[in-house]
Amino acid sequence: MGVTNSSLCSLIGPQVIQRREDGSVNFFRDWESYREGFGKITGEHWLGLRQIHALSIQGNYELRIDLEDFENSTAFAQYATFGVGLFSVNPDDDGYPLTIADYSGTAGDSLIKHNGMKFTTKDVDNDHSENNCASFYQGAWWYRNCHTSNLNGQYLRGQHTSYADGIEWSSWTGWQYSLKFTEMKIRPTRDDSK
């Protein structure tokens, strides 16, 4: 199915690869859904691992993640290097591993622990935990053992009593606060050598 858009590649500006804003879309999905994408590009969506990979291998990309809590405070994390499955011959078999580097921002770096990790969903377990992190934390992500960020977790509307299963960015809001808004967007980096 996938996200409906004219994506490959929005050469002028950033390409939104993930957005959470109101809890209207279920993000606790299977591998095929995350591979192909879901939601509407104008609202909550995941672009799809296949399409994110296709974009990120076209050149050098950077990632910006914008975050907002329910008190309308905002923060961001930016990575000068971003890719999904950059060094994979068959990214689907390789689990679409994440490549990020060179953090800057105001949110703290809650993604670095996930660098080099394969994507995990409730039905495909690529993490380093004895449990399936996606099932345990009700999301899908580049989990390690298990996470310091979980932007595809449950939409829990702020403070919650459960542990780390909401839309989490632990370095900014901790483990028991689910964010109101997240947006992950990528864009080609400028080539200063020309």
PDB file of C-alpha atoms in Angstrom:
ATOM      1  CA  MET A   1       0.000   0.000   0.000  1.00  0.00           C
ATOM      2  CA  GLY A   2       2.395   2.693   1.211  1.00  0.00           C
ATOM      3  CA  VAL A   3       2.137   6.399   1.775  1.00  0.00           C
ATOM      4  CA  THR A   4       0.567   8.351  -1.046  1.00  0.00           C
ATOM      5  CA  ASN A   5       2.842  11.150  -2.251  1.00  0.00           C
ATOM      6  CA  SER A   6       5.172  12.258  -4.976  1.00  0.00           C
ATOM      7  CA  SER A   7       8.192  11.581  -2.883  1.00  0.00           C
ATOM      8  CA  LEU A   8      11.300  10.449  -4.733  1.00  0.00           C
ATOM      9  CA  CYS A   9      12.642  13.040  -3.833  1.00  0.00           C
ATOM     10  CA  SER A  10      11.233  16.444  -3.015  1.00  0.00           C
ATOM     11  CA  LEU A  11      14.484  17.866  -4.286  1.00  0.00           C
ATOM     12  CA  ILE A  12      13.650  21.395  -3.241  1.00  0.00           C
ATOM     13  CA  GLY A  13      13.082  20.900   0.471  1.00  0.00           C
ATOM     14  CA  PRO A  14      13.095  18.307   3.199  1.00  0.00           C
ATOM     15  CA  GLN A  15      11.226  15.013   2.836  1.00  0.00           C
ATOM     16  CA  VAL A  16       9.154  14.102   5.895  1.00  0.00           C
ATOM     17  CA  ILE A  17       9.713  10.414   6.625  1.00  0.00           C
ATOM     18  CA  GLN A  18       7.710  10.212   9.871  1.00  0.00           C
ATOM     19  CA  ARG A  19       5.108  12.351  11.599  1.00  0.00           C
ATOM     20  CA  ARG A  20       3.126  11.890  14.807  1.00  0.00           C
ATOM     21  CA  GLU A  21       0.620  14.576  15.761  1.00  0.00           C
ATOM     22  CA  ASP A  22      -2.692  13.308  17.131  1.00  0.00           C
ATOM     23  CA  GLY A  23      -2.709   9.529  17.585  1.00  0.00           C
ATOM     24  CA  SER A  24      -5.057   8.980  14.636  1.00  0.00           C
ATOM     25  CA  VAL A  25      -2.821   6.325  13.023  1.00  0.00           C
ATOM     26  CA  ASN A  26      -1.820   3.039  14.667  1.00  0.00           C
ATOM     27  CA  PHE A  27       1.989   2.693  14.581  1.00  0.00           C
ATOM     28  CA  PHE A  28       2.109  -0.771  16.214  1.00  0.00           C
ATOM     29  CA  ARG A  29       2.347  -2.571  12.868  1.00  0.00           C
ATOM     30  CA  ASP A  30       4.108  -5.424  11.133  1.00  0.00           C
ATOM     31  CA  TRP A  31       7.253  -5.536   9.004  1.00  0.00           C
ATOM     32  CA  GLU A  32       5.447  -5.224   5.686  1.00  0.00           C
ATOM     33  CA  SER A  33       3.662  -2.052   6.828  1.00  0.00           C
ATOM     34  CA  TYR A  34       6.932  -0.447   7.911  1.00  0.00           C
ATOM     35  CA  ARG A  35       8.695  -1.572   4.748  1.00  0.00           C
ATOM     36  CA  GLU A  36       6.002  -0.150   2.454  1.00  0.00           C
ATOM     37  CA  GLY A  37       4.815   2.820   4.537  1.00  0.00           C
ATOM     38  CA  PHE A  38       1.415   3.858   5.876  1.00  0.00           C
ATOM     39  CA  GLY A  39      -0.706   6.887   6.703  1.00  0.00           C
ATOM     40  CA  LYS A  40      -1.190  10.077   4.711  1.00  0.00           C
ATOM     41  CA  ILE A  41       1.699  12.396   3.890  1.00  0.00           C
ATOM     42  CA  THR A  42      -0.374  15.375   5.121  1.00  0.00           C
ATOM     43  CA  GLY A  43      -0.920  13.774   8.545  1.00  0.00           C
ATOM     44  CA  GLU A  44       0.462  10.974  10.653  1.00  0.00           C
ATOM     45  CA  HIS A  45       2.589   8.627   8.576  1.00  0.00           C
ATOM     46  CA  TRP A  46       5.671   6.490   8.105  1.00  0.00           C
ATOM     47  CA  LEU A  47       7.130   6.890   4.619  1.00  0.00           C
ATOM     48  CA  GLY A  48       8.376   3.302   4.417  1.00  0.00           C
ATOM     49  CA  LEU A  49      11.799   1.719   4.883  1.00  0.00           C
ATOM     50  CA  ARG A  50      12.042   0.856   1.197  1.00  0.00           C
ATOM     51  CA  GLN A  51      11.470   4.468   0.160  1.00  0.00           C
ATOM     52  CA  ILE A  52      13.660   5.940   2.928  1.00  0.00           C
ATOM     53  CA  HIS A  53      16.455   3.632   1.762  1.00  0.00           C
ATOM     54  CA  ALA A  54      15.921   4.625  -1.889  1.00  0.00           C
ATOM     55  CA  LEU A  55      16.189   8.301  -0.937  1.00  0.00           C
ATOM     56  CA  SER A  56      19.183   7.988   1.362  1.00  0.00           C
ATOM     57  CA  ILE A  57      21.360   6.105  -1.149  1.00  0.00           C
ATOM     58  CA  GLN A  58      20.978   8.899  -3.725  1.00  0.00           C
ATOM     59  CA  GLY A  59      23.622  11.008  -1.980  1.00  0.00           C
ATOM     60  CA  ASN A  60      24.558  12.482   1.374  1.00  0.00           C
ATOM     61  CA  TYR A  61      21.557  13.195   3.601  1.00  0.00           C
ATOM     62  CA  GLU A  62      20.985  14.852   6.952  1.00  0.00           C
ATOM     63  CA  LEU A  63      18.176  14.150   9.409  1.00  0.00           C
ATOM     64  CA  ARG A  64      16.276  16.632  11.555  1.00  0.00           C
ATOM     65  CA  ILE A  65      13.852  15.483  14.241  1.00  0.00           C
ATOM     66  CA  ASP A  66      11.434  18.070  15.636  1.00  0.00           C
ATOM     67  CA  LEU A  67       9.758  17.293  18.959  1.00  0.00           C
ATOM     68  CA  GLU A  68       6.936  18.958  20.903  1.00  0.00           C
ATOM     69  CA  ASP A  69       5.465  18.090  24.288  1.00  0.00           C
ATOM     70  CA  PHE A  70       1.943  18.720  25.593  1.00  0.00           C
ATOM     71  CA  GLU A  71       3.052  21.979  27.253  1.00  0.00           C
ATOM     72  CA  ASN A  72       4.006  23.251  23.756  1.00  0.00           C
ATOM     73  CA  SER A  73       7.735  23.189  24.513  1.00  0.00           C
ATOM     74  CA  THR A  74       9.844  22.239  21.514  1.00  0.00           C
ATOM     75  CA  ALA A  75      13.265  20.722  20.932  1.00  0.00           C
ATOM     76  CA  PHE A  76      15.149  19.247  18.001  1.00  0.00           C
ATOM     77  CA  ALA A  77      17.890  16.787  17.162  1.00  0.00           C
ATOM     78  CA  GLN A  78      19.872  17.072  13.951  1.00  0.00           C
ATOM     79  CA  TYR A  79      22.320  14.608  12.415  1.00  0.00           C
ATOM     80  CA  ALA A  80      24.658  15.764   9.649  1.00  0.00           C
ATOM     81  CA  THR A  81      24.867  12.169   8.386  1.00  0.00           C
ATOM     82  CA  PHE A  82      21.821   9.938   7.863  1.00  0.00           C
ATOM     83  CA  GLY A  83      21.065   6.782   5.934  1.00  0.00           C
ATOM     84  CA  VAL A  84      19.057   3.571   6.044  1.00  0.00           C
ATOM     85  CA  GLY A  85      20.639   0.447   4.570  1.00  0.00           C
ATOM     86  CA  LEU A  86      23.492   2.479   3.093  1.00  0.00           C
ATOM     87  CA  PHE A  87      25.901  -0.451   2.855  1.00  0.00           C
ATOM     88  CA  SER A  88      23.369  -3.204   2.174  1.00  0.00           C
ATOM     89  CA  VAL A  89      23.262  -5.310  -0.968  1.00  0.00           C
ATOM     90  CA  ASN A  90      19.767  -6.420   0.021  1.00  0.00           C
ATOM     91  CA  PRO A  91      18.472  -3.935   2.629  1.00  0.00           C
ATOM     92  CA  ASP A  92      15.293  -5.934   3.291  1.00  0.00           C
ATOM     93  CA  ASP A  93      17.320  -9.019   4.273  1.00  0.00           C
ATOM     94  CA  ASP A  94      19.796  -6.829   6.184  1.00  0.00           C
ATOM     95  CA  GLY A  95      17.046  -5.161   8.241  1.00  0.00           C
ATOM     96  CA  TYR A  96      17.507  -1.599   6.946  1.00  0.00           C
ATOM     97  CA  PRO A  97      20.283  -0.647   9.404  1.00  0.00           C
ATOM     98  CA  LEU A  98      20.419   2.970  10.583  1.00  0.00           C
ATOM     99  CA  THR A  99      23.432   5.219   9.985  1.00  0.00           C
ATOM    100  CA  ILE A 100      23.629   8.552  11.824  1.00  0.00           C
ATOM    101  CA  ALA A 101      26.493  10.833  12.890  1.00  0.00           C
ATOM    102  CA  ASP A 102      27.325  14.349  14.032  1.00  0.00           C
ATOM    103  CA  TYR A 103      24.498  15.284  16.411  1.00  0.00           C
ATOM    104  CA  SER A 104      23.538  18.874  17.173  1.00  0.00           C
ATOM    105  CA  GLY A 105      20.401  20.269  18.771  1.00  0.00           C
ATOM    106  CA  THR A 106      18.466  20.999  21.945  1.00  0.00           C
ATOM    107  CA  ALA A 107      16.808  17.621  22.641  1.00  0.00           C
ATOM    108  CA  GLY A 108      19.894  15.620  23.593  1.00  0.00           C
ATOM    109  CA  ASP A 109      21.103  12.662  21.556  1.00  0.00           C
ATOM    110  CA  SER A 110      18.647   9.825  22.133  1.00  0.00           C
ATOM    111  CA  LEU A 111      19.343   8.228  18.743  1.00  0.00           C
ATOM    112  CA  ILE A 112      23.076   7.456  18.947  1.00  0.00           C
ATOM    113  CA  LYS A 113      22.436   4.183  20.817  1.00  0.00           C
ATOM    114  CA  HIS A 114      20.473   3.038  17.748  1.00  0.00           C
ATOM    115  CA  ASN A 115      23.234   3.774  15.231  1.00  0.00           C
ATOM    116  CA  GLY A 116      24.060   0.653  13.200  1.00  0.00           C
ATOM    117  CA  MET A 117      20.977  -1.201  14.410  1.00  0.00           C
ATOM    118  CA  LYS A 118      18.517  -3.068  12.212  1.00  0.00           C
ATOM    119  CA  PHE A 119      14.827  -2.195  12.237  1.00  0.00           C
ATOM    120  CA  THR A 120      12.560  -4.314  14.457  1.00  0.00           C
ATOM    121  CA  THR A 121       8.790  -4.757  14.305  1.00  0.00           C
ATOM    122  CA  LYS A 122       6.455  -6.951  16.334  1.00  0.00           C
ATOM    123  CA  ASP A 123       6.857  -9.782  13.794  1.00  0.00           C
ATOM    124  CA  VAL A 124      10.535  -9.341  12.788  1.00  0.00           C
ATOM    125  CA  ASP A 125      12.960  -9.245  15.725  1.00  0.00           C
ATOM    126  CA  ASN A 126      16.349  -7.765  14.760  1.00  0.00           C
ATOM    127  CA  ASP A 127      17.281  -6.233  18.133  1.00  0.00           C
ATOM    128  CA  HIS A 128      19.904  -7.427  20.643  1.00  0.00           C
ATOM    129  CA  SER A 129      17.444  -8.125  23.455  1.00  0.00           C
ATOM    130  CA  GLU A 130      16.265 -11.592  24.461  1.00  0.00           C
ATOM    131  CA  ASN A 131      12.745 -10.140  24.153  1.00  0.00           C
ATOM    132  CA  ASN A 132      11.300  -8.471  21.076  1.00  0.00           C
ATOM    133  CA  CYS A 133      11.655  -4.770  21.928  1.00  0.00           C
ATOM    134  CA  ALA A 134       8.930  -3.789  19.440  1.00  0.00           C
ATOM    135  CA  SER A 135       6.383  -6.060  21.115  1.00  0.00           C
ATOM    136  CA  PHE A 136       7.500  -5.142  24.625  1.00  0.00           C
ATOM    137  CA  TYR A 137       7.440  -1.358  24.014  1.00  0.00           C
ATOM    138  CA  GLN A 138       4.521  -1.316  21.538  1.00  0.00           C
ATOM    139  CA  GLY A 139       6.356   0.265  18.615  1.00  0.00           C
ATOM    140  CA  ALA A 140       8.821  -0.353  15.791  1.00  0.00           C
ATOM    141  CA  TRP A 141      12.315   1.143  15.642  1.00  0.00           C
ATOM    142  CA  TRP A 142      16.026   0.540  15.254  1.00  0.00           C
ATOM    143  CA  TYR A 143      16.067  -1.059  18.706  1.00  0.00           C
ATOM    144  CA  ARG A 144      19.251  -2.253  20.351  1.00  0.00           C
ATOM    145  CA  ASN A 145      18.604  -3.558  23.871  1.00  0.00           C
ATOM    146  CA  CYS A 146      16.046  -1.853  23.793  1.00  0.00           C
ATOM    147  CA  HIS A 147      15.942   1.962  23.321  1.00  0.00           C
ATOM    148  CA  THR A 148      16.655   5.541  24.295  1.00  0.00           C
ATOM    149  CA  SER A 149      14.152   6.803  21.727  1.00  0.00           C
ATOM    150  CA  ASN A 150      10.919   5.247  20.510  1.00  0.00           C
ATOM    151  CA  LEU A 151       9.255   7.702  18.132  1.00  0.00           C
ATOM    152  CA  ASN A 152       6.956   5.010  16.721  1.00  0.00           C
ATOM    153  CA  GLY A 153       5.652   4.043  20.175  1.00  0.00           C
ATOM    154  CA  GLN A 154       2.107   4.447  21.503  1.00  0.00           C
ATOM    155  CA  TYR A 155       0.466   7.880  21.463  1.00  0.00           C
ATOM    156  CA  LEU A 156      -0.066   8.200  25.232  1.00  0.00           C
ATOM    157  CA  ARG A 157      -0.638  11.978  25.584  1.00  0.00           C
ATOM    158  CA  GLY A 158       2.068  13.140  27.959  1.00  0.00           C
ATOM    159  CA  GLN A 159       2.911  11.753  31.379  1.00  0.00           C
ATOM    160  CA  HIS A 160       2.112   8.045  31.757  1.00  0.00           C
ATOM    161  CA  THR A 161       2.673   5.347  34.363  1.00  0.00           C
ATOM    162  CA  SER A 162       3.910   2.634  32.003  1.00  0.00           C
ATOM    163  CA  TYR A 163       7.622   2.508  31.230  1.00  0.00           C
ATOM    164  CA  ALA A 164       9.106   3.705  27.917  1.00  0.00           C
ATOM    165  CA  ASP A 165       6.280   2.547  25.638  1.00  0.00           C
ATOM    166  CA  GLY A 166       5.060   5.943  24.455  1.00  0.00           C
ATOM    167  CA  ILE A 167       6.557   8.301  21.886  1.00  0.00           C
ATOM    168  CA  GLU A 168       9.790   8.682  23.843  1.00  0.00           C
ATOM    169  CA  TRP A 169      12.926  10.809  23.514  1.00  0.00           C
ATOM    170  CA  SER A 170      14.529   9.959  26.851  1.00  0.00           C
ATOM    171  CA  SER A 171      17.256  12.619  26.923  1.00  0.00           C
ATOM    172  CA  TRP A 172      14.616  15.361  26.711  1.00  0.00           C
ATOM    173  CA  THR A 173      11.485  14.127  28.507  1.00  0.00           C
ATOM    174  CA  GLY A 174      12.538  10.884  30.205  1.00  0.00           C
ATOM    175  CA  TRP A 175      10.991   7.413  30.052  1.00  0.00           C
ATOM    176  CA  GLN A 176       7.431   8.153  31.168  1.00  0.00           C
ATOM    177  CA  TYR A 177       6.423  11.045  28.943  1.00  0.00           C
ATOM    178  CA  SER A 178       4.899  10.518  25.508  1.00  0.00           C
ATOM    179  CA  LEU A 179       5.369  13.411  23.093  1.00  0.00           C
ATOM    180  CA  LYS A 180       2.562  15.276  21.328  1.00  0.00           C
ATOM    181  CA  PHE A 181       4.349  15.865  18.022  1.00  0.00           C
ATOM    182  CA  THR A 182       7.347  14.389  16.240  1.00  0.00           C
ATOM    183  CA  GLU A 183       8.538  14.919  12.707  1.00  0.00           C
ATOM    184  CA  MET A 184      11.529  13.241  11.114  1.00  0.00           C
ATOM    185  CA  LYS A 185      12.693  14.856   7.895  1.00  0.00           C
ATOM    186  CA  ILE A 186      15.665  14.335   5.647  1.00  0.00           C
ATOM    187  CA  ARG A 187      17.271  16.448   2.984  1.00  0.00           C
ATOM    188  CA  PRO A 188      20.354  16.243   0.813  1.00  0.00           C
ATOM    189  CA  THR A 189      23.365  17.958   2.339  1.00  0.00           C
ATOM    190  CA  ARG A 190      25.027  20.760   0.466  1.00  0.00           C
ATOM    191  CA  ASP A 191      28.182  19.817  -1.364  1.00  0.00           C
ATOM    192  CA  ASP A 192      30.611  22.593  -0.433  1.00  0.00           C
ATOM    193  CA  SER A 193      33.332  21.196  -2.700  1.00  0.00           C
ATOM    194  CA  LYS A 194      31.660  22.534  -5.853  1.00  0.00           C
TER     195      LYS A 194
END
